[in-house]
PDB file of C-alpha atoms and ligand atoms in Angstrom:
ATOM      1  CA  UNK A   7      55.784  85.174 135.408  1.00  0.00           C
ATOM      2  CA  UNK A   8      54.237  82.787 132.893  1.00  0.00           C
ATOM      3  CA  UNK A   9      53.560  83.080 129.187  1.00  0.00           C
ATOM      4  CA  UNK A  10      50.677  85.019 127.657  1.00  0.00           C
ATOM      5  CA  UNK A  11      49.706  82.962 124.613  1.00  0.00           C
ATOM      6  CA  UNK A  12      47.546  84.005 121.663  1.00  0.00           C
ATOM      7  CA  UNK A  13      45.933  81.219 119.661  1.00  0.00           C
ATOM      8  CA  UNK A  14      44.028  81.130 116.393  1.00  0.00           C
ATOM      9  CA  UNK A  15      42.851  78.886 113.579  1.00  0.00           C
ATOM     10  CA  UNK A  16      40.791  78.801 110.426  1.00  0.00           C
ATOM     11  CA  UNK A  17      37.977  76.322 109.809  1.00  0.00           C
ATOM     12  CA  UNK A  18      40.522  73.646 108.802  1.00  0.00           C
ATOM     13  CA  UNK A  19      42.361  73.964 112.121  1.00  0.00           C
ATOM     14  CA  UNK A  20      39.708  74.824 114.659  1.00  0.00           C
ATOM     15  CA  UNK A  21      39.384  71.339 116.176  1.00  0.00           C
ATOM     16  CA  UNK A  22      43.085  71.202 117.052  1.00  0.00           C
ATOM     17  CA  UNK A  23      42.992  74.810 118.228  1.00  0.00           C
ATOM     18  CA  UNK A  24      40.247  73.958 120.712  1.00  0.00           C
ATOM     19  CA  UNK A  25      42.165  70.940 122.038  1.00  0.00           C
ATOM     20  CA  UNK A  26      45.438  72.869 122.333  1.00  0.00           C
ATOM     21  CA  UNK A  27      43.641  75.771 124.019  1.00  0.00           C
ATOM     22  CA  UNK A  28      42.374  73.406 126.715  1.00  0.00           C
ATOM     23  CA  UNK A  29      45.908  72.030 127.219  1.00  0.00           C
ATOM     24  CA  UNK A  30      47.384  75.526 127.478  1.00  0.00           C
ATOM     25  CA  UNK A  31      44.792  76.573 130.047  1.00  0.00           C
ATOM     26  CA  UNK A  32      45.803  73.610 132.217  1.00  0.00           C
ATOM     27  CA  UNK A  33      49.538  74.325 131.839  1.00  0.00           C
ATOM     28  CA  UNK A  34      50.966  76.031 134.919  1.00  0.00           C
ATOM     29  CA  UNK A  35      53.656  77.735 132.818  1.00  0.00           C
ATOM     30  CA  UNK A  36      50.969  79.715 131.019  1.00  0.00           C
ATOM     31  CA  UNK A  37      49.262  82.682 132.674  1.00  0.00           C
ATOM     32  CA  UNK A  38      46.851  83.686 129.926  1.00  0.00           C
ATOM     33  CA  UNK A  39      45.379  82.175 126.768  1.00  0.00           C
ATOM     34  CA  UNK A  40      43.954  84.675 124.283  1.00  0.00           C
ATOM     35  CA  UNK A  41      41.696  82.972 121.727  1.00  0.00           C
ATOM     36  CA  UNK A  42      41.316  85.143 118.629  1.00  0.00           C
ATOM     37  CA  UNK A  43      39.136  82.690 116.714  1.00  0.00           C
ATOM     38  CA  UNK A  44      37.736  81.176 114.786  1.00  0.00           C
ATOM     39  CA  UNK A  45      34.979  79.776 116.931  1.00  0.00           C
ATOM     40  CA  UNK A  46      33.820  76.260 116.014  1.00  0.00           C
ATOM     41  CA  UNK A  47      31.598  76.518 112.939  1.00  0.00           C
ATOM     42  CA  UNK A  48      32.866  79.979 112.028  1.00  0.00           C
ATOM     43  CA  UNK A  49      34.613  80.452 108.672  1.00  0.00           C
ATOM     44  CA  UNK A  50      37.234  83.188 108.370  1.00  0.00           C
ATOM     45  CA  UNK A  51      40.077  82.852 105.859  1.00  0.00           C
ATOM     46  CA  UNK A  52      43.445  82.092 107.461  1.00  0.00           C
ATOM     47  CA  UNK A  53      45.288  85.332 106.539  1.00  0.00           C
ATOM     48  CA  UNK A  54      42.909  87.415 108.650  1.00  0.00           C
ATOM     49  CA  UNK A  55      43.332  85.212 111.719  1.00  0.00           C
ATOM     50  CA  UNK A  56      47.084  84.806 111.202  1.00  0.00           C
ATOM     51  CA  UNK A  57      47.738  88.532 111.035  1.00  0.00           C
ATOM     52  CA  UNK A  58      45.407  89.290 113.958  1.00  0.00           C
ATOM     53  CA  UNK A  59      47.185  86.767 116.178  1.00  0.00           C
ATOM     54  CA  UNK A  60      50.643  87.902 115.038  1.00  0.00           C
ATOM     55  CA  UNK A  61      49.756  91.517 115.874  1.00  0.00           C
ATOM     56  CA  UNK A  62      48.817  90.389 119.371  1.00  0.00           C
ATOM     57  CA  UNK A  63      52.439  89.316 119.798  1.00  0.00           C
ATOM     58  CA  UNK A  64      54.053  92.173 117.865  1.00  0.00           C
ATOM     59  CA  UNK A  65      52.103  94.768 119.862  1.00  0.00           C
ATOM     60  CA  UNK A  66      53.073  93.198 123.177  1.00  0.00           C
ATOM     61  CA  UNK A  67      49.763  91.753 124.370  1.00  0.00           C
ATOM     62  CA  UNK A  68      51.037  88.170 124.030  1.00  0.00           C
ATOM     63  CA  UNK A  69      54.490  86.622 124.400  1.00  0.00           C
ATOM     64  CA  UNK A  70      53.953  83.730 121.997  1.00  0.00           C
ATOM     65  CA  UNK A  71      51.284  82.336 119.703  1.00  0.00           C
ATOM     66  CA  UNK A  72      50.055  79.114 118.179  1.00  0.00           C
ATOM     67  CA  UNK A  73      48.264  79.093 114.823  1.00  0.00           C
ATOM     68  CA  UNK A  74      46.514  76.141 113.208  1.00  0.00           C
ATOM     69  CA  UNK A  75      45.252  75.793 109.637  1.00  0.00           C
ATOM     70  CA  UNK A  76      45.109  72.858 107.224  1.00  0.00           C
ATOM     71  CA  UNK A  77      48.874  72.707 106.715  1.00  0.00           C
ATOM     72  CA  UNK A  78      50.235  75.392 109.059  1.00  0.00           C
ATOM     73  CA  UNK A  79      51.834  77.014 106.036  1.00  0.00           C
ATOM     74  CA  UNK A  80      49.271  79.671 105.157  1.00  0.00           C
ATOM     75  CA  UNK A  81      49.188  80.791 108.773  1.00  0.00           C
ATOM     76  CA  UNK A  82      52.997  81.032 108.871  1.00  0.00           C
ATOM     77  CA  UNK A  83      53.188  83.007 105.634  1.00  0.00           C
ATOM     78  CA  UNK A  84      50.494  85.397 106.880  1.00  0.00           C
ATOM     79  CA  UNK A  85      51.927  85.859 110.384  1.00  0.00           C
ATOM     80  CA  UNK A  86      55.375  86.630 108.966  1.00  0.00           C
ATOM     81  CA  UNK A  87      53.945  89.693 107.196  1.00  0.00           C
ATOM     82  CA  UNK A  88      53.672  91.392 110.593  1.00  0.00           C
ATOM     83  CA  UNK A  89      56.949  93.216 111.367  1.00  0.00           C
ATOM     84  CA  UNK A  90      58.926  91.623 114.168  1.00  0.00           C
ATOM     85  CA  UNK A  91      57.217  88.241 113.887  1.00  0.00           C
ATOM     86  CA  UNK A  92      59.101  85.013 113.304  1.00  0.00           C
ATOM     87  CA  UNK A  93      56.606  82.221 112.602  1.00  0.00           C
ATOM     88  CA  UNK A  94      57.054  78.787 111.088  1.00  0.00           C
ATOM     89  CA  UNK A  95      55.375  75.436 110.722  1.00  0.00           C
ATOM     90  CA  UNK A  96      57.143  72.731 112.774  1.00  0.00           C
ATOM     91  CA  UNK A  97      55.864  69.151 112.838  1.00  0.00           C
ATOM     92  CA  UNK A  98      58.583  67.360 114.822  1.00  0.00           C
ATOM     93  CA  UNK A  99      60.185  67.848 118.224  1.00  0.00           C
ATOM     94  CA  UNK A 100      63.621  68.823 116.938  1.00  0.00           C
ATOM     95  CA  UNK A 101      62.171  71.516 114.689  1.00  0.00           C
ATOM     96  CA  UNK A 102      60.121  72.941 117.554  1.00  0.00           C
ATOM     97  CA  UNK A 103      63.266  73.074 119.704  1.00  0.00           C
ATOM     98  CA  UNK A 104      65.280  74.817 116.977  1.00  0.00           C
ATOM     99  CA  UNK A 105      62.383  77.157 116.153  1.00  0.00           C
ATOM    100  CA  UNK A 106      62.942  78.731 119.562  1.00  0.00           C
ATOM    101  CA  UNK A 107      66.638  78.114 120.248  1.00  0.00           C
ATOM    102  CA  UNK A 108      67.939  78.897 116.733  1.00  0.00           C
ATOM    103  CA  UNK A 109      65.319  81.259 115.363  1.00  0.00           C
ATOM    104  CA  UNK A 110      63.770  82.934 118.425  1.00  0.00           C
ATOM    105  CA  UNK A 111      60.360  82.359 116.830  1.00  0.00           C
ATOM    106  CA  UNK A 112      57.382  83.551 118.813  1.00  0.00           C
ATOM    107  CA  UNK A 113      54.780  81.758 116.673  1.00  0.00           C
ATOM    108  CA  UNK A 114      54.387  78.003 116.150  1.00  0.00           C
ATOM    109  CA  UNK A 115      52.157  76.966 113.238  1.00  0.00           C
ATOM    110  CA  UNK A 116      50.568  73.523 112.957  1.00  0.00           C
ATOM    111  CA  UNK A 117      48.636  71.709 110.231  1.00  0.00           C
ATOM    112  CA  UNK A 118      45.521  69.809 111.251  1.00  0.00           C
ATOM    113  CA  UNK A 119      45.413  68.025 107.874  1.00  0.00           C
ATOM    114  CA  UNK A 120      49.052  66.926 108.172  1.00  0.00           C
ATOM    115  CA  UNK A 121      49.774  65.595 111.673  1.00  0.00           C
ATOM    116  CA  UNK A 122      47.742  63.705 114.255  1.00  0.00           C
ATOM    117  CA  UNK A 123      46.079  65.406 117.185  1.00  0.00           C
ATOM    118  CA  UNK A 124      48.327  63.850 119.823  1.00  0.00           C
ATOM    119  CA  UNK A 125      51.491  64.973 118.055  1.00  0.00           C
ATOM    120  CA  UNK A 126      50.080  68.494 117.599  1.00  0.00           C
ATOM    121  CA  UNK A 127      49.242  68.701 121.306  1.00  0.00           C
ATOM    122  CA  UNK A 128      52.694  67.404 122.256  1.00  0.00           C
ATOM    123  CA  UNK A 129      54.481  69.900 119.993  1.00  0.00           C
ATOM    124  CA  UNK A 130      52.385  72.775 121.342  1.00  0.00           C
ATOM    125  CA  UNK A 131      53.444  71.772 124.870  1.00  0.00           C
ATOM    126  CA  UNK A 132      57.108  71.425 123.905  1.00  0.00           C
ATOM    127  CA  UNK A 133      57.107  74.906 122.374  1.00  0.00           C
ATOM    128  CA  UNK A 134      57.099  76.274 125.947  1.00  0.00           C
ATOM    129  CA  UNK A 135      60.016  74.102 127.088  1.00  0.00           C
ATOM    130  CA  UNK A 136      62.501  76.438 125.410  1.00  0.00           C
ATOM    131  CA  UNK A 137      63.661  80.018 125.830  1.00  0.00           C
ATOM    132  CA  UNK A 138      65.923  81.782 123.364  1.00  0.00           C
ATOM    133  CA  UNK A 139      69.377  82.709 124.700  1.00  0.00           C
ATOM    134  CA  UNK A 140      70.275  86.149 123.409  1.00  0.00           C
ATOM    135  CA  UNK A 141      73.947  85.505 124.207  1.00  0.00           C
ATOM    136  CA  UNK A 142      74.026  82.293 122.128  1.00  0.00           C
ATOM    137  CA  UNK A 143      75.774  81.823 118.773  1.00  0.00           C
ATOM    138  CA  UNK A 144      72.333  81.930 117.155  1.00  0.00           C
ATOM    139  CA  UNK A 145      71.643  85.488 118.309  1.00  0.00           C
ATOM    140  CA  UNK A 146      73.636  87.379 115.639  1.00  0.00           C
ATOM    141  CA  UNK A 147      71.775  85.420 112.937  1.00  0.00           C
ATOM    142  CA  UNK A 148      68.408  86.420 114.349  1.00  0.00           C
ATOM    143  CA  UNK A 149      69.706  89.995 114.641  1.00  0.00           C
ATOM    144  CA  UNK A 150      70.573  89.855 110.940  1.00  0.00           C
ATOM    145  CA  UNK A 151      66.960  88.911 110.102  1.00  0.00           C
ATOM    146  CA  UNK A 152      65.747  91.877 112.141  1.00  0.00           C
ATOM    147  CA  UNK A 153      68.235  94.203 110.461  1.00  0.00           C
ATOM    148  CA  UNK A 154      67.053  93.149 106.983  1.00  0.00           C
ATOM    149  CA  UNK A 155      63.465  93.626 108.098  1.00  0.00           C
ATOM    150  CA  UNK A 156      64.229  97.138 109.380  1.00  0.00           C
ATOM    151  CA  UNK A 157      66.129  98.041 106.198  1.00  0.00           C
ATOM    152  CA  UNK A 158      63.428  96.722 103.868  1.00  0.00           C
ATOM    153  CA  UNK A 159      60.623  98.151 105.993  1.00  0.00           C
ATOM    154  CA  UNK A 160      62.227 101.586 106.007  1.00  0.00           C
ATOM    155  CA  UNK A 161      62.640 101.380 102.233  1.00  0.00           C
ATOM    156  CA  UNK A 162      59.015 100.510 101.571  1.00  0.00           C
ATOM    157  CA  UNK A 163      57.838 103.209 103.978  1.00  0.00           C
ATOM    158  CA  UNK A 164      59.863 105.790 102.128  1.00  0.00           C
ATOM    159  CA  UNK A 165      58.530 104.560  98.802  1.00  0.00           C
ATOM    160  CA  UNK A 166      54.975 104.992 100.106  1.00  0.00           C
ATOM    161  CA  UNK A 167      55.855 108.450 101.378  1.00  0.00           C
ATOM    162  CA  UNK A 168      55.252 107.419 104.985  1.00  0.00           C
TER     163      UNK A 168
HETATM  164  O1  E4P B  30      47.688  77.164 104.163  1.00  0.00           O
HETATM  165  C1  E4P B  30      46.451  77.187 104.133  1.00  0.00           C
HETATM  166  C2  E4P B  30      45.670  76.301 104.976  1.00  0.00           C
HETATM  167  O2  E4P B  30      46.046  74.967 104.877  1.00  0.00           O
HETATM  168  C3  E4P B  30      44.185  76.486 104.906  1.00  0.00           C
HETATM  169  O3  E4P B  30      43.646  75.897 106.054  1.00  0.00           O
HETATM  170  C4  E4P B  30      43.495  75.882 103.695  1.00  0.00           C
HETATM  171  O4  E4P B  30      43.673  76.692 102.613  1.00  0.00           O
HETATM  172  P1  E4P B  30      43.010  76.324 101.181  1.00  0.00           P
HETATM  173  O5  E4P B  30      41.532  76.153 101.424  1.00  0.00           O
HETATM  174  O6  E4P B  30      43.328  77.497 100.317  1.00  0.00           O
HETATM  175  O7  E4P B  30      43.655  75.050 100.705  1.00  0.00           O
END
């Protein structure tokens, strides 16, 4: 079974998002591309798109996601607010490899104002070359991130009286 991929951008990233979406649709490793905006010409601030796309992954409707804004950084910061999400900007091949193999990240963030279109398209493609190995030496480190998230999440829930 192939990947279900959610994709999103703000107005500063929509051109790359459209190009990457077309590439993903032509990629035989990908079963479904879920475009959560923005549409060309539409202007929605990046946190709203980043969280919406991250929830698509966290709630199980997508396996991975790609987010594009001006730098990739605002999208990453926003997506990481969704529990269970590991998102980061990666603008070189080695970082994209380690993003999956070291960090088990589900979300790749790219900056349209930082890297060229051809590199962005190449990195988006490479993101699907890798699968995290849960028996690797990296796994306990990712587990530690999840444990901190659970501990801190439980604490804040209690503080809110949830
Ligand atoms: O990280 C934020 C993005 O780069 C966004 O596209 C632009 O944000 P700004 O308009 O606040 O610079």
